[in-house]
Tab-separated table of C-alpha atoms in Angstrom:
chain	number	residue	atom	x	y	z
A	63	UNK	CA	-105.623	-107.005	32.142
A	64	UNK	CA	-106.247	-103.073	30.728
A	65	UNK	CA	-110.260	-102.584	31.581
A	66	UNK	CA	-110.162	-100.669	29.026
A	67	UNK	CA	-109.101	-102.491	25.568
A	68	UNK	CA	-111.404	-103.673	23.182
A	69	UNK	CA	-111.705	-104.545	19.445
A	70	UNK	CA	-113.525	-103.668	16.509
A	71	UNK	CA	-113.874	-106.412	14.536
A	72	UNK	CA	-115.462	-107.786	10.468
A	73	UNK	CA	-114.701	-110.995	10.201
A	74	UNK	CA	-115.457	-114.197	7.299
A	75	UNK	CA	-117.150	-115.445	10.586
A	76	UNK	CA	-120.220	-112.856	9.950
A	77	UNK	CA	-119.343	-110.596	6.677
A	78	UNK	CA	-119.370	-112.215	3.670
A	79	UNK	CA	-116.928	-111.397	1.078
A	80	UNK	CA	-118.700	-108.915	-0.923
A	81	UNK	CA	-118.635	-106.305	2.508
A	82	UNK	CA	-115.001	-107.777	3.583
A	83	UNK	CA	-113.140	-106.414	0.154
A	84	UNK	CA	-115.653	-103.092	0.717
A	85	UNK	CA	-114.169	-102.545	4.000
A	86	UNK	CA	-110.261	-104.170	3.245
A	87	UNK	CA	-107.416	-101.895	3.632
A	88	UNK	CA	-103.758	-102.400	2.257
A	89	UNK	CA	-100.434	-100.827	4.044
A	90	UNK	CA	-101.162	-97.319	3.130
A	91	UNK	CA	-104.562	-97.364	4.399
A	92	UNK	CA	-103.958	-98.977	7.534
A	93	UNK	CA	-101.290	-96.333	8.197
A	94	UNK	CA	-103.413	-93.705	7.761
A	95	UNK	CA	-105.649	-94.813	9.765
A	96	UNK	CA	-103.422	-95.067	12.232
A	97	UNK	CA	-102.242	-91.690	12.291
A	98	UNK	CA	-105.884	-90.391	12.213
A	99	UNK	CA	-106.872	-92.588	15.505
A	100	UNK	CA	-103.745	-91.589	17.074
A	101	UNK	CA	-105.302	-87.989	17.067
A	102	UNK	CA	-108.640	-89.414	18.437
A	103	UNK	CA	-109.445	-87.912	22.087
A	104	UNK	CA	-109.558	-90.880	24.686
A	105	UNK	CA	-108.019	-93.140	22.245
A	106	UNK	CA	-104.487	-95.338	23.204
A	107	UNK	CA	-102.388	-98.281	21.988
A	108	UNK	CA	-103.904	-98.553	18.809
A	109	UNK	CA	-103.566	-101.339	16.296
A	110	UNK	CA	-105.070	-102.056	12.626
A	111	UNK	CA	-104.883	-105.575	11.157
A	112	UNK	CA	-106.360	-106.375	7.972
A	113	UNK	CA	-105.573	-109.160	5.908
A	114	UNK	CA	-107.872	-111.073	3.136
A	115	UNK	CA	-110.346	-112.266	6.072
A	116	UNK	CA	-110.562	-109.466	8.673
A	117	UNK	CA	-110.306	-106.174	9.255
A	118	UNK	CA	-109.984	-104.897	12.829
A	119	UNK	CA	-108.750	-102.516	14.893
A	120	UNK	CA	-107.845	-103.315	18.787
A	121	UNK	CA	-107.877	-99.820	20.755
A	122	UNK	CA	-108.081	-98.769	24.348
A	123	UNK	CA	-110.136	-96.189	25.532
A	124	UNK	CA	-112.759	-95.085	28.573
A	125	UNK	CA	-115.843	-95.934	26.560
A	126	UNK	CA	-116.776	-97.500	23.677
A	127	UNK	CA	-115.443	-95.383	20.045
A	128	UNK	CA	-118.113	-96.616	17.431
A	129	UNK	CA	-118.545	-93.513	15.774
A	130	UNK	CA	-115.321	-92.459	15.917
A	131	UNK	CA	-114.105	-95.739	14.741
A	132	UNK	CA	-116.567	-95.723	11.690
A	133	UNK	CA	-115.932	-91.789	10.860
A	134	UNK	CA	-111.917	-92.295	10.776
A	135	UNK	CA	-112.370	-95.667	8.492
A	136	UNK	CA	-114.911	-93.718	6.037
A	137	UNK	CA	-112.066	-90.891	6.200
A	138	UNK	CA	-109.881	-93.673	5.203
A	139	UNK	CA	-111.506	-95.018	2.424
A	140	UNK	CA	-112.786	-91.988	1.241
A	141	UNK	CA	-116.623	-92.774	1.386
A	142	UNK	CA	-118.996	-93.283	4.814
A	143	UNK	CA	-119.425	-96.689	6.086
A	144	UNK	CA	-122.769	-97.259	5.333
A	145	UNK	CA	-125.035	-98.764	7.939
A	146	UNK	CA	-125.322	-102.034	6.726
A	147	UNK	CA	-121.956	-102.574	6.414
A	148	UNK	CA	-121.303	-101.089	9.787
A	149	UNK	CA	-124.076	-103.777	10.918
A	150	UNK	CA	-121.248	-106.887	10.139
A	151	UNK	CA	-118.791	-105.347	12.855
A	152	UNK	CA	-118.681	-106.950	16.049
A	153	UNK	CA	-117.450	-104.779	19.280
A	154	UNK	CA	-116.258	-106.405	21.960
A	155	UNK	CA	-116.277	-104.517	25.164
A	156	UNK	CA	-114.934	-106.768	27.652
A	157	UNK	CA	-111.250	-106.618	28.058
A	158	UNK	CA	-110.295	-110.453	28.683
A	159	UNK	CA	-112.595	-111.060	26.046
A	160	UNK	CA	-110.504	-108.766	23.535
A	161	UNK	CA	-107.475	-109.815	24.648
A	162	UNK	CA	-108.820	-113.125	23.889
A	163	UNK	CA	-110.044	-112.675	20.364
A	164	UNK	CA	-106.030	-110.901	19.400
A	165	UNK	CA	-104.541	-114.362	20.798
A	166	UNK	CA	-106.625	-116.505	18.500
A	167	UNK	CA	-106.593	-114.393	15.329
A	168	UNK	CA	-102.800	-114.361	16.154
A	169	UNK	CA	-102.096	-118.110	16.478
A	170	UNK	CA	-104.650	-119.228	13.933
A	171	UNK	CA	-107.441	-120.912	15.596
A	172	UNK	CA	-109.767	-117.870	13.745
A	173	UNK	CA	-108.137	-118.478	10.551
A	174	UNK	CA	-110.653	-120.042	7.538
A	175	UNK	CA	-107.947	-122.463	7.345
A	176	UNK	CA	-107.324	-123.657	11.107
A	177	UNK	CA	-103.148	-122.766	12.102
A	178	UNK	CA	-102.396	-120.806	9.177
A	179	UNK	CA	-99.644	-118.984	10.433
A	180	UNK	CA	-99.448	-116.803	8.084
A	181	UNK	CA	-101.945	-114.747	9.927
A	182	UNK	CA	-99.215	-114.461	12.433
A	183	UNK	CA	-97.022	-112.239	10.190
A	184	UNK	CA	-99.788	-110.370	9.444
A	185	UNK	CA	-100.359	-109.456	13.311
A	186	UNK	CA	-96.592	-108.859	13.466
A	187	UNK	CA	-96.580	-106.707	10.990
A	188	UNK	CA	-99.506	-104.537	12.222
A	189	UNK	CA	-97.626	-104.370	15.170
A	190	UNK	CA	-94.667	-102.772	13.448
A	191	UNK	CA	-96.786	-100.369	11.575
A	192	UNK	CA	-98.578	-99.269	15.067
A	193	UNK	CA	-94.722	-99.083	16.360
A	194	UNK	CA	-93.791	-96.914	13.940
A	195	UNK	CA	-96.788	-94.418	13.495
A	196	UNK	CA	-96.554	-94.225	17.265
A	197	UNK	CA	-100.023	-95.548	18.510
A	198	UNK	CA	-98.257	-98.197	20.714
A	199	UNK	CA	-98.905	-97.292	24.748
A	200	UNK	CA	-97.193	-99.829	27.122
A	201	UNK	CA	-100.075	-102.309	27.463
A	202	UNK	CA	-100.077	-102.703	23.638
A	203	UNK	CA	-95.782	-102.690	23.658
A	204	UNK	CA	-96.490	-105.796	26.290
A	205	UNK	CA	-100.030	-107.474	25.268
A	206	UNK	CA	-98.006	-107.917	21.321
A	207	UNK	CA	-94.815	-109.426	22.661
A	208	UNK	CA	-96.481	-111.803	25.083
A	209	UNK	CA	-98.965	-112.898	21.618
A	210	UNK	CA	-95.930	-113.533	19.879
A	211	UNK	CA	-93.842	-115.240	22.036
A	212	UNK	CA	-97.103	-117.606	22.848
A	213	UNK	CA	-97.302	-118.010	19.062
A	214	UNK	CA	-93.820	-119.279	18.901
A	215	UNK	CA	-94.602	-121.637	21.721
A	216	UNK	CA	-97.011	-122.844	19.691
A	217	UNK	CA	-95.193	-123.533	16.946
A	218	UNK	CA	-92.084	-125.376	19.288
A	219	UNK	CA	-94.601	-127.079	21.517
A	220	UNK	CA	-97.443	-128.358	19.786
A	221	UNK	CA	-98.092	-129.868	16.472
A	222	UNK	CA	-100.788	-127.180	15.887
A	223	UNK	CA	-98.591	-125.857	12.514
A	224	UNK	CA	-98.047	-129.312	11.463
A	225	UNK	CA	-97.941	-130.026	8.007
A	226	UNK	CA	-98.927	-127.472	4.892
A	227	UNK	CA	-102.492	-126.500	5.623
A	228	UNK	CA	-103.149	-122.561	4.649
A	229	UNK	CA	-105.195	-120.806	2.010
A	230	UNK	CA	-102.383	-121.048	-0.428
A	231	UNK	CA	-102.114	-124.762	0.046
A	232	UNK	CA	-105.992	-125.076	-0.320
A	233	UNK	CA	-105.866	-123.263	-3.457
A	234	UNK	CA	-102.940	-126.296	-4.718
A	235	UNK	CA	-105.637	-128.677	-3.052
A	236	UNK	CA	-108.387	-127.530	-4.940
A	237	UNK	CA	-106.856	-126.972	-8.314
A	238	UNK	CA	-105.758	-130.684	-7.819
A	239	UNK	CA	-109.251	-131.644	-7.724
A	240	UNK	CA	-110.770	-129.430	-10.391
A	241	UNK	CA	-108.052	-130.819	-12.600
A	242	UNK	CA	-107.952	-134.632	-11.765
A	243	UNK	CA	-108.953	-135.348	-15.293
A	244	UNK	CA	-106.631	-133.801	-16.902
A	245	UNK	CA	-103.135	-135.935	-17.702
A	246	UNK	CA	-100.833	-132.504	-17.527
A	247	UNK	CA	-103.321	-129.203	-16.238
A	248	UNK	CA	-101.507	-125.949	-17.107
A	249	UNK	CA	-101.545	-123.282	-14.655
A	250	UNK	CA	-101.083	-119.923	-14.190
A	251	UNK	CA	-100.411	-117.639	-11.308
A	252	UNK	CA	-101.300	-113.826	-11.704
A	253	UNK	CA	-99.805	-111.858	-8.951
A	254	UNK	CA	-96.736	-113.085	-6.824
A	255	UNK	CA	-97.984	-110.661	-3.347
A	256	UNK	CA	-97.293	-112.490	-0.014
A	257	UNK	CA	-100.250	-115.279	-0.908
A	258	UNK	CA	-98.838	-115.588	-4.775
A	259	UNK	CA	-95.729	-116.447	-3.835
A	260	UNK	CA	-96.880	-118.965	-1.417
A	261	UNK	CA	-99.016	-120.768	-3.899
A	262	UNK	CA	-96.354	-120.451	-6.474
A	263	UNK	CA	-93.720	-122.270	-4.253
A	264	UNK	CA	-96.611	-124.566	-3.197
A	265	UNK	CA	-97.308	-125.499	-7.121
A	266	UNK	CA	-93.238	-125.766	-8.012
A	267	UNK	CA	-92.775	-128.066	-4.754
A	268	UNK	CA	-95.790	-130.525	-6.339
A	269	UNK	CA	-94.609	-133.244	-8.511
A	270	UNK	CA	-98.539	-133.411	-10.159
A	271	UNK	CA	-97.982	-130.269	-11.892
A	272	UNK	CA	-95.191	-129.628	-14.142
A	273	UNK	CA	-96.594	-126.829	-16.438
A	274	UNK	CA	-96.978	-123.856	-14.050
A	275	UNK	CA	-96.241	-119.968	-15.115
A	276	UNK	CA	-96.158	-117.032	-12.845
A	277	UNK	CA	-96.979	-113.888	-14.319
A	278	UNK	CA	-96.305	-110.415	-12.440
A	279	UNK	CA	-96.861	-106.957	-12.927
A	280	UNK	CA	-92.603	-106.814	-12.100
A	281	UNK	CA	-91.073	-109.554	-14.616
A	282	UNK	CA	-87.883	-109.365	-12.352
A	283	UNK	CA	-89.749	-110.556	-8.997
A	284	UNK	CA	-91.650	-113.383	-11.687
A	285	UNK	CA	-88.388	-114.758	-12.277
A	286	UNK	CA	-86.562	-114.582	-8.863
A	287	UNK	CA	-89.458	-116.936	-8.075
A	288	UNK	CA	-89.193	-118.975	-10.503
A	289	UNK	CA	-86.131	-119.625	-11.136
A	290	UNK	CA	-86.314	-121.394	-7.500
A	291	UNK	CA	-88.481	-123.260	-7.993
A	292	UNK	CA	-88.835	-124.946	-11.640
A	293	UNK	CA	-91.747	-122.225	-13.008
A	294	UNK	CA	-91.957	-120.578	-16.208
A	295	UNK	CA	-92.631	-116.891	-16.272
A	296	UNK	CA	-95.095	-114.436	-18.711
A	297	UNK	CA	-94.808	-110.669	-19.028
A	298	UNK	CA	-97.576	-109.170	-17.923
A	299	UNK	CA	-98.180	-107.497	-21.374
A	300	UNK	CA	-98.828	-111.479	-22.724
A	301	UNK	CA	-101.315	-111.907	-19.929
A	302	UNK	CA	-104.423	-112.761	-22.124
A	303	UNK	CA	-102.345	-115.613	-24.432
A	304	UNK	CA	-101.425	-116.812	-21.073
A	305	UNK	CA	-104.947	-116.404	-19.982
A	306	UNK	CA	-106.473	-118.446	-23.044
A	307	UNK	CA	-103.500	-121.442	-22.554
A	308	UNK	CA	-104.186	-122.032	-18.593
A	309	UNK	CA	-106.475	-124.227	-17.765
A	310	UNK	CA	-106.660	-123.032	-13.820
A	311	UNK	CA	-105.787	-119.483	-13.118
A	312	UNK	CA	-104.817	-118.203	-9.726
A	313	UNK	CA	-105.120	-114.907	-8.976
A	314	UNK	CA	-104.020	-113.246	-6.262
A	315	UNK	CA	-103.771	-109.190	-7.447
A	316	UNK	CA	-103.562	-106.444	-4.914
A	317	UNK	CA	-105.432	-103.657	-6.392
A	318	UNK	CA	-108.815	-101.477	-6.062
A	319	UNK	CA	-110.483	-103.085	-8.530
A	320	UNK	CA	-110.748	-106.353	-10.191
A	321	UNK	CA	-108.003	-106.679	-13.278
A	322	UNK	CA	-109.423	-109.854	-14.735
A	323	UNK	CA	-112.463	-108.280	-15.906
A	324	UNK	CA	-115.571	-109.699	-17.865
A	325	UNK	CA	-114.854	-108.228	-21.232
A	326	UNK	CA	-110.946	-109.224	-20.698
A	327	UNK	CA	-112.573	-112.915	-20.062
A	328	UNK	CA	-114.677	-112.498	-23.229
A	329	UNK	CA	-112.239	-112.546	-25.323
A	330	UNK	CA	-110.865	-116.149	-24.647
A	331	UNK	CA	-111.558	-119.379	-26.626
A	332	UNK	CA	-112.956	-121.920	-23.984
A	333	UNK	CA	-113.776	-124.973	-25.134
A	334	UNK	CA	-114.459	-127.194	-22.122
A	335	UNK	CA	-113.810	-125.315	-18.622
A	336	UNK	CA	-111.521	-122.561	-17.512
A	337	UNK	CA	-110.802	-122.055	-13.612
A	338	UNK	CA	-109.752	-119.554	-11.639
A	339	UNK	CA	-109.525	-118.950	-8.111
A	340	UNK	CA	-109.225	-115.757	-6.846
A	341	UNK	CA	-107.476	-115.346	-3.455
A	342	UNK	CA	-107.753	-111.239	-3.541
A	343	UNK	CA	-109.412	-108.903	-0.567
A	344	UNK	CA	-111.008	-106.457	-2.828
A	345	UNK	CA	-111.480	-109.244	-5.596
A	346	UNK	CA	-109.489	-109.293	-8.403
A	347	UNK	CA	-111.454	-111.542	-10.570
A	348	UNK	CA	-114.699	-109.850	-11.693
A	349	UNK	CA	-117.748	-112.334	-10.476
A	350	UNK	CA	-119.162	-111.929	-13.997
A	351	UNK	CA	-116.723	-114.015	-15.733
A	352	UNK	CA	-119.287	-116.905	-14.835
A	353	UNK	CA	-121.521	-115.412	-17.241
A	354	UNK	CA	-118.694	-117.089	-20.211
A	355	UNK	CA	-119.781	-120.332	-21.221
A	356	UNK	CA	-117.387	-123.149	-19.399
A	357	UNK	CA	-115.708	-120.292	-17.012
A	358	UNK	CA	-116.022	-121.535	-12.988
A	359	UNK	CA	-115.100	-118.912	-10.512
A	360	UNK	CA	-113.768	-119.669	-6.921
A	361	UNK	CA	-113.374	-117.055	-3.785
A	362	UNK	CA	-111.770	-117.645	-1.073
A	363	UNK	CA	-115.264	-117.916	0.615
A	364	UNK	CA	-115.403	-121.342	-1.536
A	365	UNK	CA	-112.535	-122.234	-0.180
A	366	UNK	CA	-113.510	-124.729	3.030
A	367	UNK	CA	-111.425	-126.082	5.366
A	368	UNK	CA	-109.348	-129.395	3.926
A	369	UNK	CA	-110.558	-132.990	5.033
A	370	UNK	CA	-106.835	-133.686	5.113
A	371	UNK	CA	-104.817	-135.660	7.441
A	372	UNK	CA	-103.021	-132.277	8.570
A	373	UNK	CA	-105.940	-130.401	9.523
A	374	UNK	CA	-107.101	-133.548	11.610
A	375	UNK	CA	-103.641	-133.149	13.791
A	376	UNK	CA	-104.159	-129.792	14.136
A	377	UNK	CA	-107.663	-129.884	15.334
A	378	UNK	CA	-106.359	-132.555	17.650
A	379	UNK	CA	-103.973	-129.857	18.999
A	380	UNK	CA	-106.685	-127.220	19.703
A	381	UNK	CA	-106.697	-127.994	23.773
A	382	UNK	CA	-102.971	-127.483	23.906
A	383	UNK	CA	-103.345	-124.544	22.309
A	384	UNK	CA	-105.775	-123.138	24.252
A	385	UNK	CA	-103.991	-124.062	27.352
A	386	UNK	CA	-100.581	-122.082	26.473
A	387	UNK	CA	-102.888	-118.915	25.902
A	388	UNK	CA	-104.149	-119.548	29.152
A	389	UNK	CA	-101.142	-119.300	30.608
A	390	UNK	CA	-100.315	-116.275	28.781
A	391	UNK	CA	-103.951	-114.883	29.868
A	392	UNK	CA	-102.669	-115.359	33.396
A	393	UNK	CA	-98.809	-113.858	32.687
A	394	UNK	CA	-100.539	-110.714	31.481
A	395	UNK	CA	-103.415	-110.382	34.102
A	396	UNK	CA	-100.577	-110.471	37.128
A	397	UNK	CA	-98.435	-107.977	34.873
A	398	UNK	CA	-101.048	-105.533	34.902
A	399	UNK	CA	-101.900	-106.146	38.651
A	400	UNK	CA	-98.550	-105.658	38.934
A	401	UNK	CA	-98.111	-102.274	37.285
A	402	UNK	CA	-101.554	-100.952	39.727
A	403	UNK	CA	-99.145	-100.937	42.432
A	404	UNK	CA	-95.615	-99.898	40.568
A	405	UNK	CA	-96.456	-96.376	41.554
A	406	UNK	CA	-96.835	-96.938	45.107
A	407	UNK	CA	-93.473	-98.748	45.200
A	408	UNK	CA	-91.899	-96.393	43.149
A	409	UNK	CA	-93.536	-93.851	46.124
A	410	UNK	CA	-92.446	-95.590	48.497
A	411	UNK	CA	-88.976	-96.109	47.159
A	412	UNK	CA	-88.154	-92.240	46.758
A	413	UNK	CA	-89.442	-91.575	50.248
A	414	UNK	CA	-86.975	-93.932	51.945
A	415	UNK	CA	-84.507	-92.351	50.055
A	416	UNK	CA	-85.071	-89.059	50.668
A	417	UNK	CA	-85.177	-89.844	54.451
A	418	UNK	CA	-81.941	-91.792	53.701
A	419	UNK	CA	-80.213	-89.084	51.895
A	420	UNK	CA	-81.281	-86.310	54.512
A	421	UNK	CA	-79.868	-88.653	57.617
A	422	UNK	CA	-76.219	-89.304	55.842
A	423	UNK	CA	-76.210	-85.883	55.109
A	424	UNK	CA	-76.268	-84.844	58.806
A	425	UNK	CA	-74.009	-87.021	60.316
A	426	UNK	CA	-71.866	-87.344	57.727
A	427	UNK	CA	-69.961	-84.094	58.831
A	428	UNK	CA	-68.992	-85.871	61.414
A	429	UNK	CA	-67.643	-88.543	59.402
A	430	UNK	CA	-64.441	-89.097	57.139
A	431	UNK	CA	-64.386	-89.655	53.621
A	432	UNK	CA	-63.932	-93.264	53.954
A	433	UNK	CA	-66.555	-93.320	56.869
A	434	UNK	CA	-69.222	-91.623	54.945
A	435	UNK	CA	-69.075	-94.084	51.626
A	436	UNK	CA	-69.243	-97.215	53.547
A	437	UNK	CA	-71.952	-95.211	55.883
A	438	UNK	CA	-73.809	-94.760	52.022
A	439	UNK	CA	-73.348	-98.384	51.481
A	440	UNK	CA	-74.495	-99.479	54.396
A	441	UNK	CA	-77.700	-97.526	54.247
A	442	UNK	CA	-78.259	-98.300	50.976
A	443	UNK	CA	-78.021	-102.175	51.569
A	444	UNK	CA	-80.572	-101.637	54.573
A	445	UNK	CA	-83.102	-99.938	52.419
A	446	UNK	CA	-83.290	-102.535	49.951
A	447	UNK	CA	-83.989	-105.131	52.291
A	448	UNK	CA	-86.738	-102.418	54.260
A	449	UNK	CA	-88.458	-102.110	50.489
A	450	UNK	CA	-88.142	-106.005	50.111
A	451	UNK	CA	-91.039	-106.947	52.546
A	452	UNK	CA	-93.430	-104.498	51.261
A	453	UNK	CA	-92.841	-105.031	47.909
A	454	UNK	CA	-92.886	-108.526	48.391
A	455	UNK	CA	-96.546	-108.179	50.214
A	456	UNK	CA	-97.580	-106.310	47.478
A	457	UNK	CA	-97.146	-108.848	44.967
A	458	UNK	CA	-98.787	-111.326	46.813
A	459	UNK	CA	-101.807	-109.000	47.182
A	460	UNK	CA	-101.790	-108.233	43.212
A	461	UNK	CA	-102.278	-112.181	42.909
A	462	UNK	CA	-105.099	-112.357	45.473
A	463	UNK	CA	-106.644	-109.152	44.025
A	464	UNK	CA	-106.312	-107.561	47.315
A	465	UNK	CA	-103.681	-104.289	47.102
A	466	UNK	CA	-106.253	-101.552	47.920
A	467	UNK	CA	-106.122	-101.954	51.666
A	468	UNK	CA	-102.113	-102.516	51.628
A	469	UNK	CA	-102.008	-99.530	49.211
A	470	UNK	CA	-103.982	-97.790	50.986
A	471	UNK	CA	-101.904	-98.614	54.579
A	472	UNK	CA	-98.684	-97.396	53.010
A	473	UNK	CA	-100.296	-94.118	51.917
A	474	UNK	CA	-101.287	-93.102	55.530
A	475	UNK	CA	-97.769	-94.494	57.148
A	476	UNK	CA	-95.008	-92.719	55.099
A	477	UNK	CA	-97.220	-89.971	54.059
A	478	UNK	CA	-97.202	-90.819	50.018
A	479	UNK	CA	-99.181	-89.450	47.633
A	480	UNK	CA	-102.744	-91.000	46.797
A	481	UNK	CA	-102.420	-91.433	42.976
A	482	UNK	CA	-103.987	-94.852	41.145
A	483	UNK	CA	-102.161	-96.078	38.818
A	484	UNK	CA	-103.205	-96.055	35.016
A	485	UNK	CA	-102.220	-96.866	31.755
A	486	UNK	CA	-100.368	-93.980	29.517
């Protein structure tokens, strides 16, 4: 395990949605950030994930980086962090505990809606972006595949992703319920991002509603969608007709600042009740819209975790869970026990060969052509089995936490260089 990771973490488990959309940050931002910790003295392996629930950043460093953290994410959004926001981060210091909190943000079992995967993709994907603006050290290169390989266990193994439970199903489960009396509900979906597109599939999969419309700032994506999956499709300049004729809207905008505004709501006719749902990190639905007779507004924050039969399998699949990252816990603890001593071998292994080298060089001018190559071979073959037991005691003392004396023996015997191993 690195000593010296931690994370910097707002969550839905302690900020409430009003501070999460303050602090959210799309692509650009997070890549900027990026960049601007990747400058940070100290700082290593750096990683930004922010989706509509969290926004953290996983880092490695000698001592704890709360100012620097907070200065580089007011640089970011281009105002400070004010203390009371910066009061809803949590910063955890411990290293297995860290390591920890990535694996079950990863595979889901942080998620609002336990096993959502698509949290998953959103990890992966901050791993790309930390790949690519070059703030991934080896412990992060190794700590991200091992995540994702144990999240694809958990998908083959376990019945943890079972069924459709995820916030884009929850906003099909809801709408069914705010719209049970109603014979044929009309819906509409503003905003086909990664979570649009999900409910929109989820809606044009579900034989209780037949009168579903996407509607997208691009008409071309709008239709790709729909024409998929049985959906009718508004321009985005006929957004308030559409607006007045839904009886549930679902929005799920990416943008600064809410687009579904108070005096855009105004202007509709609503005779009984109008719904929407807004599943947007900053909010696209302006909170005032309740202030129109008959309008109801959900968040995602109103959005609890489904009763259903799905969630009760995947609760049920928690301890298996828990157990594969375990094991995973384990794989990477002995890695980096491992990599402590690689040095020393590595030591080890160039001083053996130097005293290999220098020996076939003197007596092979005694030798012939032929003699000296199977003299090279032969030496070669005996070193390798020399490094074996070593090597092999080495290991066994990385499992037992035990290498400094071994190390330490080594040093003094073939005259290698003192150096601990760390983490570049």
């Amino acid at each position: 395990m690195n000593p010296n990771f931690h994370v910097f973490s707002l969550s839905q488990r302690a900020a409430p949605l009003a501070v999460r959309e303050q602090l959210a940050l799309n692509e650009a931002a997070c890549r900027q950030l990026l960049r601007t910790l990747r400058t940070a003295p100290g700082l290593t392996d750096v990683l930004v994930l922010s989706t509509c629930n969290r926004t953290e950043i996983y880092y490695c460093a000698g001592q704890e980086q709360t100012a620097v953290l907070l200065d580089a994410l007011g640089q970011v959004l281009g105002r400070v962090v004010s203390a009371r926001q910066a009061a809803y981060f949590v910063h955890l210091h411990d290293a297995e505990a860290a390591t920890r909190h990535l694996f079950d943000v990863a595979l889901g079992l942080e998620a609002q809606l336990i096993g959502d995967q698509q949290i998953s993709h959103q990890v992966k994907r901050a791993y790309q972006w930390a790949v690519e603006e070059d703030t991934a050290g080896p412990w992060l290169h190794r700590l991200l595949h091992t995540v994702l390989f144990t999240s694809k266990r958990v998908q083959q193994e376990t019945a943890f992703r079972d069924g459709a439970a995820s916030t884009s199903y929850a906003a099909l489960e809801l709408t069914e319920t705010l719209t049970a009396h109603l014979p044929n509900p009309t819906i509409l979906i503003v905003g086909l991002g990664e979570i649009g597109t999900d409910v929109a599939r989820h809606f044009g999969a579900s034989p209780r509603f037949t009168c579903v419309t996407v509607c997208n700032r691009t008409r071309a994506k709008a239709e790709a969608l729909a024409a998929g999956n049985s959906l009718q499709v508004l321009d985005w300049a006929d957004l308030v007709p559409g607006l007045q004729a839904a009886d549930v809207v679902i929005s799920s905008v990416a943008a600064a600042v809410p687009c579904l505004t108070l005096p855009l709501v105004q202007q509709l006719t609503v005779l009984s009740h109008k719904f929407f749902i807004d599943l947007s990190v900053p909010r696209s639905v302006a909170a005032e819209v309740e202030q129109v007779p008959g309008v109801l507004l959900y968040t995602l924050d109103d959005i609890a975790d489904t009763t259903s039969a799905t969630l009760a399998r995947r609760l049920a699949a928690v301890p298996q869970v828990c157990a594969l990252i375990a094991e995973s816990l384990a794989d990477l603890a002995q890695w980096s026990r491992e990599l402590e001593v690689s040095p020393t071998i590595q030591q080890l292994k160039n001083a053996l060969e130097q005293l290999r080298a220098e020996e076939l060089r003197r007596f092979s001018k005694h030798l012939s052509a032929a003699e000296t190559q199977r003299m090279d071979e032969l030496t070669k073959s005996l070193m390798q089995k020399v490094l074996k037991y070593p090597t092999r005691h080495l290991k066994a003392a990385c499992q037992r936490g035990e290498t400094g004396p071994l190390v330490g023996l080594l040093t003094d015997i073939f005259g290698l260089e003192a150096t601990l191993a760390g983490y570049s």
